[in-house]
Coordinates of C-alpha atoms and ligand atoms in Angstrom, one line a residue:
X22 CA -23.8 -20.3 -15.8
X23 CA -20.2 -20.0 -14.6
X24 CA -20.5 -16.2 -14.5
X25 CA -23.6 -16.4 -12.2
X26 CA -21.6 -18.7 -9.9
X27 CA -18.8 -16.2 -10.1
X28 CA -21.0 -13.3 -9.0
X29 CA -22.4 -15.2 -6.1
X30 CA -18.9 -16.1 -5.0
X31 CA -17.9 -12.5 -5.2
X32 CA -20.8 -11.4 -3.0
X33 CA -19.9 -14.0 -0.4
X34 CA -16.1 -14.1 -0.5
X35 CA -14.9 -11.0 -2.2
X36 CA -13.1 -13.0 -4.9
X37 CA -13.8 -15.5 -7.6
X38 CA -13.5 -19.0 -6.2
X39 CA -14.0 -21.1 -9.3
X40 CA -12.3 -24.4 -10.1
X41 CA -9.0 -24.0 -12.1
X42 CA -7.7 -26.9 -14.2
X43 CA -4.6 -28.2 -12.3
X44 CA -2.7 -28.7 -15.5
X45 CA -3.0 -25.0 -16.4
X46 CA 0.2 -23.1 -16.4
X47 CA -1.0 -20.0 -14.5
X48 CA 1.8 -17.7 -15.5
X49 CA 1.4 -18.6 -19.2
X50 CA -2.4 -18.1 -19.0
X51 CA -2.0 -14.7 -17.2
X52 CA 0.5 -13.6 -19.9
X53 CA -2.0 -14.7 -22.6
X54 CA -4.9 -12.8 -21.0
X55 CA -3.0 -9.6 -20.2
X56 CA -1.8 -9.4 -23.8
X57 CA -5.2 -10.3 -25.4
X58 CA -6.9 -7.7 -23.2
X59 CA -4.1 -5.1 -23.0
X60 CA -3.9 -5.1 -19.2
X61 CA -1.2 -3.5 -17.1
X62 CA -0.4 -5.4 -13.9
X63 CA 0.7 -3.1 -11.0
X64 CA 2.0 -4.8 -7.9
X65 CA 3.0 -3.4 -4.5
X66 CA 6.3 -4.5 -2.8
X67 CA 4.2 -6.3 -0.2
X68 CA 2.9 -8.8 -2.7
X69 CA 4.1 -12.4 -2.7
X70 CA 7.2 -13.0 -4.8
X71 CA 5.4 -14.9 -7.6
X72 CA 3.1 -11.9 -8.1
X73 CA 5.9 -9.3 -8.0
X74 CA 7.7 -11.4 -10.7
X75 CA 4.8 -11.2 -13.2
X76 CA 4.0 -7.5 -12.7
X77 CA 4.6 -4.8 -15.3
X78 CA 5.4 -2.4 -12.4
X79 CA 6.4 -3.2 -8.9
X80 CA 6.7 -0.2 -6.5
X81 CA 5.5 1.8 -3.6
X82 CA 2.2 3.5 -3.4
X83 CA 3.4 6.7 -5.1
X84 CA 5.2 4.9 -8.0
X85 CA 2.1 2.7 -8.6
X86 CA -0.3 5.8 -8.5
X87 CA 2.0 7.5 -11.0
X88 CA 2.1 4.4 -13.2
X89 CA -1.7 4.2 -13.0
X90 CA -2.0 7.9 -14.0
X91 CA 0.2 7.4 -17.1
X92 CA -0.8 4.0 -18.4
X93 CA -2.0 3.5 -22.0
X94 CA -3.4 0.0 -21.2
X95 CA -7.1 -0.6 -21.6
X96 CA -7.4 -2.3 -18.2
X97 CA -5.5 -2.2 -14.9
X98 CA -5.1 -5.2 -12.6
X99 CA -4.0 -3.9 -9.2
X100 CA -2.1 -6.5 -7.1
X101 CA -2.3 -4.5 -3.9
X102 CA -5.1 -3.4 -1.6
X103 CA -8.4 -1.7 -2.1
X104 CA -7.4 2.0 -1.6
X105 CA -4.6 1.5 -4.2
X106 CA -7.0 0.1 -6.8
X107 CA -9.6 2.8 -5.9
X108 CA -6.9 5.5 -6.5
X109 CA -6.2 4.0 -9.9
X110 CA -9.9 4.0 -10.7
X111 CA -10.2 7.7 -9.6
X112 CA -7.4 8.5 -12.1
X113 CA -8.9 6.3 -14.8
X114 CA -12.7 6.5 -14.9
X115 CA -12.8 5.0 -18.4
X116 CA -10.7 2.0 -17.7
X117 CA -11.7 -1.2 -15.9
X118 CA -9.7 -1.6 -12.7
X119 CA -9.6 -5.1 -11.3
X120 CA -8.6 -6.0 -7.7
X121 CA -8.2 -9.8 -7.4
X122 CA -9.8 -9.8 -3.9
X123 CA -12.2 -7.1 -2.8
X124 CA -11.5 -8.0 0.9
X125 CA -7.9 -6.8 0.5
X126 CA -8.5 -3.8 2.7
X127 CA -6.2 -1.8 5.0
X128 CA -6.5 -1.2 8.7
X129 CA -5.4 2.4 8.2
X130 CA -8.0 3.1 5.6
X131 CA -10.6 1.5 7.8
X132 CA -9.6 3.5 10.8
X133 CA -11.1 6.7 9.3
X134 CA -14.8 6.2 8.6
X135 CA -16.4 9.0 6.6
X136 CA -19.0 10.2 9.1
X137 CA -16.6 10.4 12.1
X138 CA -14.0 12.1 9.9
X139 CA -16.4 14.7 8.6
X140 CA -17.5 15.5 12.2
X141 CA -13.8 15.8 13.2
X142 CA -13.1 18.1 10.3
X143 CA -16.1 20.3 11.2
X144 CA -14.9 20.6 14.8
X145 CA -11.6 22.1 13.5
X146 CA -12.4 24.9 11.1
X147 CA -9.5 26.7 9.5
X148 CA -7.5 23.5 9.2
X149 CA -6.5 22.1 5.8
X150 CA -6.6 18.3 5.5
X151 CA -3.6 16.2 4.4
X152 CA -4.4 12.6 4.0
X153 CA -2.2 9.6 3.6
X154 CA -3.1 7.7 0.4
X155 CA -4.2 4.8 2.6
X156 CA -7.8 6.2 2.9
X157 CA -11.1 5.5 1.1
X158 CA -12.4 7.7 -1.7
X159 CA -14.8 9.2 0.9
X160 CA -11.9 10.6 3.0
X161 CA -10.0 11.7 -0.1
X162 CA -13.1 13.7 -1.1
X163 CA -12.8 15.6 2.3
X164 CA -9.0 16.1 1.8
X165 CA -7.0 19.0 0.4
X166 CA -3.8 17.2 -0.5
X167 CA -3.1 13.4 -0.5
X168 CA 0.4 12.2 0.3
X169 CA 2.3 8.9 0.4
X170 CA 5.1 7.9 2.7
X171 CA 7.7 8.8 0.1
X172 CA 6.4 12.4 -0.6
X173 CA 4.8 13.3 2.8
X174 CA 7.7 15.2 4.2
X175 CA 8.1 17.3 1.1
X176 CA 4.3 18.0 0.9
X177 CA 4.0 19.0 4.6
X178 CA 7.2 21.1 4.5
X179 CA 5.7 23.0 1.5
X180 CA 2.8 24.2 3.7
X181 CA 3.4 27.4 5.7
X182 CA 4.1 26.8 9.4
X183 CA 1.2 29.0 10.6
X184 CA -1.4 27.0 8.6
X185 CA -3.2 24.6 10.9
X186 CA -3.3 21.0 9.4
X187 CA -5.3 17.9 10.1
X188 CA -3.3 14.8 9.2
X189 CA -5.1 11.5 8.7
X190 CA -5.2 8.6 9.3
X191 CA -1.8 7.4 10.5
X192 CA -0.8 8.9 13.9
X193 CA 2.7 7.3 13.7
X194 CA 3.5 8.8 10.4
X195 CA 1.9 12.1 11.5
X196 CA 4.0 12.3 14.7
X197 CA 7.1 11.5 12.7
X198 CA 6.2 14.3 10.2
X199 CA 5.6 16.8 13.0
X200 CA 9.1 16.0 14.3
X201 CA 10.7 16.3 10.9
X202 CA 9.0 19.4 9.6
X203 CA 8.4 21.4 12.8
X204 CA 4.6 21.5 12.1
X205 CA 2.2 20.7 14.9
X206 CA -0.5 18.9 12.9
X207 CA -3.6 17.6 14.5
X208 CA -3.4 13.8 14.2
X209 CA -6.2 11.4 13.5
X210 CA -6.0 8.3 15.7
X211 CA -5.3 5.6 13.2
X212 CA -2.5 3.0 12.8
X213 CA -1.3 0.2 10.6
X214 CA -1.9 -3.1 12.4
X215 CA 1.2 -4.5 10.8
X216 CA 3.7 -1.8 11.5
X217 CA 2.3 -1.2 15.1
X218 CA 3.4 -4.7 15.9
X219 CA 7.2 -4.5 15.7
X220 CA 9.0 -5.4 18.9
X221 CA 11.8 -3.0 20.0
X222 CA 13.1 -5.8 22.4
X223 CA 13.3 -8.4 19.6
X224 CA 14.9 -5.9 17.2
X225 CA 17.6 -5.1 19.9
X226 CA 18.2 -8.8 20.4
X227 CA 18.9 -9.2 16.7
X228 CA 21.1 -6.1 16.7
X229 CA 23.3 -7.9 19.4
X230 CA 23.5 -10.9 17.1
X231 CA 24.4 -8.7 14.1
X232 CA 26.1 -5.6 15.6
X233 CA 27.1 -4.4 12.1
X234 CA 23.5 -4.4 10.9
X235 CA 21.6 -1.1 10.2
X236 CA 18.1 -0.9 11.6
X237 CA 15.7 0.5 8.9
X238 CA 12.0 1.2 9.4
X239 CA 8.9 2.4 7.6
X240 CA 7.4 5.6 9.2
X241 CA 4.1 3.8 10.0
X242 CA 6.1 2.0 12.8
X243 CA 5.7 3.2 16.4
X244 CA 7.9 6.0 17.7
X245 CA 9.9 3.6 19.9
X246 CA 10.9 1.7 16.8
X247 CA 11.6 4.8 14.8
X248 CA 13.8 6.0 17.7
X249 CA 16.2 3.1 17.3
X250 CA 16.3 3.2 13.4
X251 CA 19.3 4.3 11.5
X252 CA 17.1 5.1 8.5
X253 CA 13.4 5.8 8.1
X254 CA 11.7 5.7 4.8
X255 CA 8.9 4.5 2.4
X256 CA 9.3 1.0 0.9
X257 CA 11.2 2.4 -2.0
X258 CA 13.3 4.5 0.3
X259 CA 14.2 1.3 2.3
X260 CA 15.0 -0.6 -0.9
X261 CA 17.2 2.2 -2.1
X262 CA 19.0 2.4 1.3
X263 CA 19.8 -1.3 1.3
X264 CA 21.1 -1.1 -2.3
X265 CA 23.3 2.0 -1.7
X266 CA 24.5 1.7 2.0
X267 CA 27.8 0.0 2.7
X268 CA 26.6 -2.0 5.7
X269 CA 26.6 -5.8 5.2
X270 CA 23.3 -6.4 7.0
X271 CA 20.0 -4.8 7.6
X272 CA 17.2 -5.4 10.1
X273 CA 14.1 -4.3 8.2
X274 CA 11.0 -3.0 10.0
X275 CA 8.3 -3.2 7.4
X276 CA 6.1 -5.8 5.7
X277 CA 8.4 -8.7 4.7
X278 CA 7.3 -8.7 1.1
X279 CA 9.8 -6.0 0.4
X280 CA 12.6 -8.5 1.1
X281 CA 12.0 -10.2 -2.3
X282 CA 13.0 -7.1 -4.3
X283 CA 15.8 -6.4 -1.8
X284 CA 17.2 -9.9 -2.4
X285 CA 17.0 -9.4 -6.1
X286 CA 18.6 -6.0 -6.1
X287 CA 21.1 -6.4 -3.3
X288 CA 22.0 -10.1 -3.4
X289 CA 25.1 -9.8 -1.3
X290 CA 23.5 -8.2 1.7
X291 CA 22.2 -10.0 4.8
X292 CA 18.5 -9.1 5.1
X293 CA 16.7 -9.7 8.4
X294 CA 13.0 -9.0 8.8
X295 CA 12.2 -7.3 12.1
X296 CA 10.0 -9.5 14.3
X297 CA 6.5 -8.6 15.5
X298 CA 5.6 -8.7 19.3
X299 CA 3.2 -11.6 18.9
X300 CA 5.0 -14.4 17.2
X301 CA 2.2 -16.4 15.5
X302 CA 3.8 -16.1 12.1
X303 CA 5.8 -18.9 10.6
X304 CA 8.4 -16.5 9.3
X305 CA 8.9 -14.5 12.5
X306 CA 8.3 -11.5 10.3
X307 CA 5.5 -9.0 9.7
X308 CA 3.0 -9.9 6.9
X309 CA 0.0 -7.8 5.9
X310 CA -3.0 -10.1 5.8
X311 CA -4.7 -7.9 3.3
X312 CA -1.8 -7.7 0.9
X313 CA -1.4 -11.4 1.2
X314 CA -5.0 -12.1 0.1
X315 CA -3.9 -11.8 -3.6
X316 CA -2.7 -15.0 -5.3
X317 CA -1.8 -16.0 -8.9
X318 CA -5.0 -18.0 -9.0
X319 CA -7.1 -15.0 -8.1
X320 CA -5.2 -12.9 -10.7
X321 CA -5.9 -15.5 -13.4
X322 CA -9.6 -15.6 -12.6
X323 CA -9.8 -11.8 -12.4
X324 CA -8.3 -11.4 -15.8
X325 CA -10.4 -14.2 -17.3
X326 CA -13.8 -12.9 -15.9
X327 CA -12.8 -9.2 -15.6
X328 CA -14.0 -9.3 -12.0
X329 CA -13.9 -8.1 -9.2
X330 CA -14.0 -4.6 -10.6
X331 CA -13.4 -1.5 -8.4
X332 CA -15.9 1.3 -9.1
X333 CA -16.3 4.8 -7.7
X334 CA -19.4 6.8 -8.0
X335 CA -18.8 9.8 -10.4
X336 CA -19.5 12.8 -8.2
X337 CA -17.4 11.2 -5.4
X338 CA -14.6 10.4 -7.9
X339 CA -14.4 14.0 -9.1
X340 CA -14.0 15.3 -5.5
X341 CA -11.4 12.6 -4.6
X342 CA -9.4 13.3 -7.8
X343 CA -8.6 16.9 -6.9
X344 CA -6.3 16.1 -3.8
X345 CA -4.7 13.2 -5.7
X346 CA -3.8 15.4 -8.6
X347 CA -2.4 18.0 -6.2
X348 CA -0.1 15.3 -4.8
X349 CA 1.0 14.1 -8.3
X350 CA 1.8 17.7 -9.3
X351 CA 3.8 18.2 -6.1
X352 CA 5.7 14.9 -6.4
Ligands
13P17 P1 4.5 2.8 0.8 O1 4.1 4.2 0.6 O2 5.9 2.7 1.3 O3 4.2 2.0 -0.5 O4 3.6 2.2 1.9 C1 2.3 1.7 1.7 C2 1.8 0.9 2.8 O5 0.7 0.4 2.8 C3 2.7 0.7 3.9 O6 2.1 -0.1 4.8
SF4_18 FE1 -2.6 -1.1 5.3 FE2 -0.6 -1.7 7.0 FE3 -1.4 -3.5 5.2 FE4 -0.1 -1.2 4.4 S1 0.7 -2.9 5.7 S2 -1.9 -2.1 3.5 S3 -0.9 0.2 5.9 S4 -2.6 -2.7 6.9

């Protein structure tokens, strides 16, 4: 009876919305279930602190894909967004991969629909396709090499300069990579709705308040933000910079979830989230609405019912696996 209600819930809401006993200790229950079912919990840095704190691995997209590729667990629970769980499933066809909320999408992945991308690719013969991992399995199947923000520069730099390249879907990351590597890649017109929102003006106001602060930014941010940054890097790059740089303060232009790990690993530093242009957030910081769909309650229910599960049709999976494996070999 309960499982039927659960499936109806899933179809309507994308997650299980079943009553949970208020006296239940969620962390204890999650720990019991993960042990009983031999589940590995992978969490991205953009997850809420309480999820990061229960995860087996917390990391950026590359570290989490590598952890998924290596895991000996029977099941994977991905506390992240859909393309991350889908990548884990492509690497692990025989394991169940759970995503606590199927509506945890990504504006970048959604900016590249399969049909439009396939037409674009056909219009540019002779180009190889490098895709950011923030894409659907359909786009990966049309891709030669996948990359993440932490290995993109190395991967693009390894391709001969005279080889035409289509880079998808992030135009900001693509333009940054063109500048860094000297390539002239053809860029798909996609963007991250969170990183596009940072306000140069508000960042500069903060810089006046904290003149000793370093401005650090994720390469999905707009060029005008990257132009004022002292350091540009993936989430793990930004974390490492805060830990190792001598500056006392940092203005951080990426999703604010990363501040949790930064506070844990660099407790003496002043960490200031960069504000977005539209200030409708309570934190005056950038939060990814998709990443933030995951909660401890949804994780508990996902472990209990082994739903929602991410699946990938087998012939598509085999095609999407090739460029992911190329990336893992090159990383
Ligand atoms: P990372 O590669 O730094 O994990 O970035 C993933 C992402 O979604 C950034 O918005
Ligand atoms: Fe996608 Fe941007 Fe959210 Fe990352 S922060 S998951 S790129 S929408």
